[in-house]
Amino acid sequence: ALDEAARKLEVECSALRAEKEDLEAALGSTESVKDFLAAKLKQAEADLDLAQTAAVETQRQQKSDQEVIVFLDSRNRQLEADRRLAAEQAATARTDLVNERDTA
């Protein structure tokens, strides 16, 4: 009877050891997955930070480019007006020159 009880306890002990080993293996796998996911999360956060920084820089550059475009458009309009005025003055000067030749 004592031998039978010892054998039952030995079988139960073996089953518990096997279950413990299985649980330790599952825990190890779970920790590995957790570590992997934590690393992926950190990388995703770093990528997001880079993307946000790039977006801010792109917006800053777009604003700067827009300011340059506005300046160049304004300067172009001014130069075009100056060119028209110079062309009118040249035409007037030619006309005056022709009139002076004709009267001379």
Tab-separated table of C-alpha atoms in Angstrom:
chain	number	residue	atom	x	y	z
A	1	ALA	CA	0.000	0.000	0.000
A	2	LEU	CA	2.852	2.333	0.855
A	3	ASP	CA	4.612	1.372	-2.393
A	4	GLU	CA	1.419	2.046	-4.320
A	5	ALA	CA	1.054	5.478	-2.713
A	6	ALA	CA	4.734	6.260	-3.432
A	7	ARG	CA	4.290	5.235	-7.083
A	8	LYS	CA	1.191	7.425	-7.410
A	9	LEU	CA	3.079	10.355	-5.912
A	10	GLU	CA	6.036	9.686	-8.205
A	11	VAL	CA	3.722	9.660	-11.278
A	12	GLU	CA	2.000	12.813	-10.063
A	13	CYS	CA	5.391	14.423	-9.392
A	14	SER	CA	6.587	13.513	-12.902
A	15	ALA	CA	3.411	14.956	-14.413
A	16	LEU	CA	3.874	18.167	-12.414
A	17	ARG	CA	7.537	18.417	-13.527
A	18	ALA	CA	6.489	17.984	-17.149
A	19	GLU	CA	3.759	20.606	-16.732
A	20	LYS	CA	6.275	22.960	-15.073
A	21	GLU	CA	8.712	22.501	-17.983
A	22	ASP	CA	5.904	23.153	-20.471
A	23	LEU	CA	4.872	26.293	-18.592
A	24	GLU	CA	8.487	27.515	-18.426
A	25	ALA	CA	8.849	26.952	-22.169
A	26	ALA	CA	5.574	28.796	-22.837
A	27	LEU	CA	6.703	31.632	-20.569
A	28	GLY	CA	10.033	31.838	-22.395
A	29	SER	CA	8.232	31.980	-25.739
A	30	THR	CA	5.857	34.629	-24.420
A	31	GLU	CA	8.755	36.741	-23.166
A	32	SER	CA	10.509	36.385	-26.512
A	33	VAL	CA	7.378	37.562	-28.324
A	34	LYS	CA	6.991	40.427	-25.837
A	35	ASP	CA	10.615	41.486	-26.361
A	36	PHE	CA	10.195	41.273	-30.135
A	37	LEU	CA	7.007	43.344	-30.055
A	38	ALA	CA	8.589	45.903	-27.726
A	39	ALA	CA	11.519	46.277	-30.136
A	40	LYS	CA	9.110	46.639	-33.074
A	41	LEU	CA	7.164	49.276	-31.133
A	42	LYS	CA	10.327	51.244	-30.357
A	43	GLN	CA	11.336	51.104	-34.026
A	44	ALA	CA	7.859	52.203	-35.114
A	45	GLU	CA	7.987	55.099	-32.638
A	46	ALA	CA	11.426	56.118	-33.931
A	47	ASP	CA	10.154	55.916	-37.524
A	48	LEU	CA	7.139	58.029	-36.570
A	49	ASP	CA	9.375	60.645	-34.952
A	50	LEU	CA	11.519	60.781	-38.095
A	51	ALA	CA	8.440	61.060	-40.303
A	52	GLN	CA	7.015	63.865	-38.156
A	53	THR	CA	10.339	65.710	-38.211
A	54	ALA	CA	10.511	65.301	-41.989
A	55	ALA	CA	6.930	66.549	-42.345
A	56	VAL	CA	7.700	69.645	-40.279
A	57	GLU	CA	10.834	70.294	-42.341
A	58	THR	CA	8.874	69.808	-45.577
A	59	GLN	CA	6.214	72.277	-44.421
A	60	ARG	CA	8.919	74.783	-43.462
A	61	GLN	CA	10.554	74.378	-46.858
A	62	GLN	CA	7.202	74.742	-48.646
A	63	LYS	CA	6.534	77.969	-46.759
A	64	SER	CA	9.979	79.266	-47.631
A	65	ASP	CA	9.545	78.256	-51.274
A	66	GLN	CA	6.157	79.992	-51.368
A	67	GLU	CA	7.711	83.184	-50.006
A	68	VAL	CA	10.388	83.032	-52.716
A	69	ILE	CA	7.753	82.472	-55.401
A	70	VAL	CA	5.721	85.447	-54.173
A	71	PHE	CA	8.866	87.618	-54.159
A	72	LEU	CA	9.901	86.482	-57.641
A	73	ASP	CA	6.393	87.024	-59.029
A	74	SER	CA	6.359	90.534	-57.587
A	75	ARG	CA	9.834	91.266	-58.932
A	76	ASN	CA	8.840	89.878	-62.348
A	77	ARG	CA	5.772	92.153	-62.470
A	78	GLN	CA	7.946	95.146	-61.523
A	79	LEU	CA	10.552	94.325	-64.164
A	80	GLU	CA	7.830	93.799	-66.773
A	81	ALA	CA	6.367	97.206	-65.905
A	82	ASP	CA	9.857	98.757	-66.121
A	83	ARG	CA	10.394	97.076	-69.504
A	84	ARG	CA	7.087	98.419	-70.844
A	85	LEU	CA	7.960	101.902	-69.588
A	86	ALA	CA	11.418	101.693	-71.180
A	87	ALA	CA	9.856	100.485	-74.444
A	88	GLU	CA	7.397	103.402	-74.378
A	89	GLN	CA	10.205	105.842	-73.641
A	90	ALA	CA	12.307	104.367	-76.465
A	91	ALA	CA	9.355	104.646	-78.862
A	92	THR	CA	8.793	108.243	-77.773
A	93	ALA	CA	12.501	109.002	-78.207
A	94	ARG	CA	12.460	107.464	-81.699
A	95	THR	CA	9.414	109.474	-82.617
A	96	ASP	CA	11.026	112.650	-81.277
A	97	LEU	CA	14.234	111.847	-83.174
A	98	VAL	CA	12.333	111.278	-86.403
A	99	ASN	CA	10.390	114.510	-85.867
A	100	GLU	CA	13.609	116.437	-85.211
A	101	ARG	CA	15.170	115.024	-88.415
A	102	ASP	CA	12.121	115.925	-90.384
A	103	THR	CA	12.093	119.492	-89.067
A	104	ALA	CA	15.810	119.968	-89.538
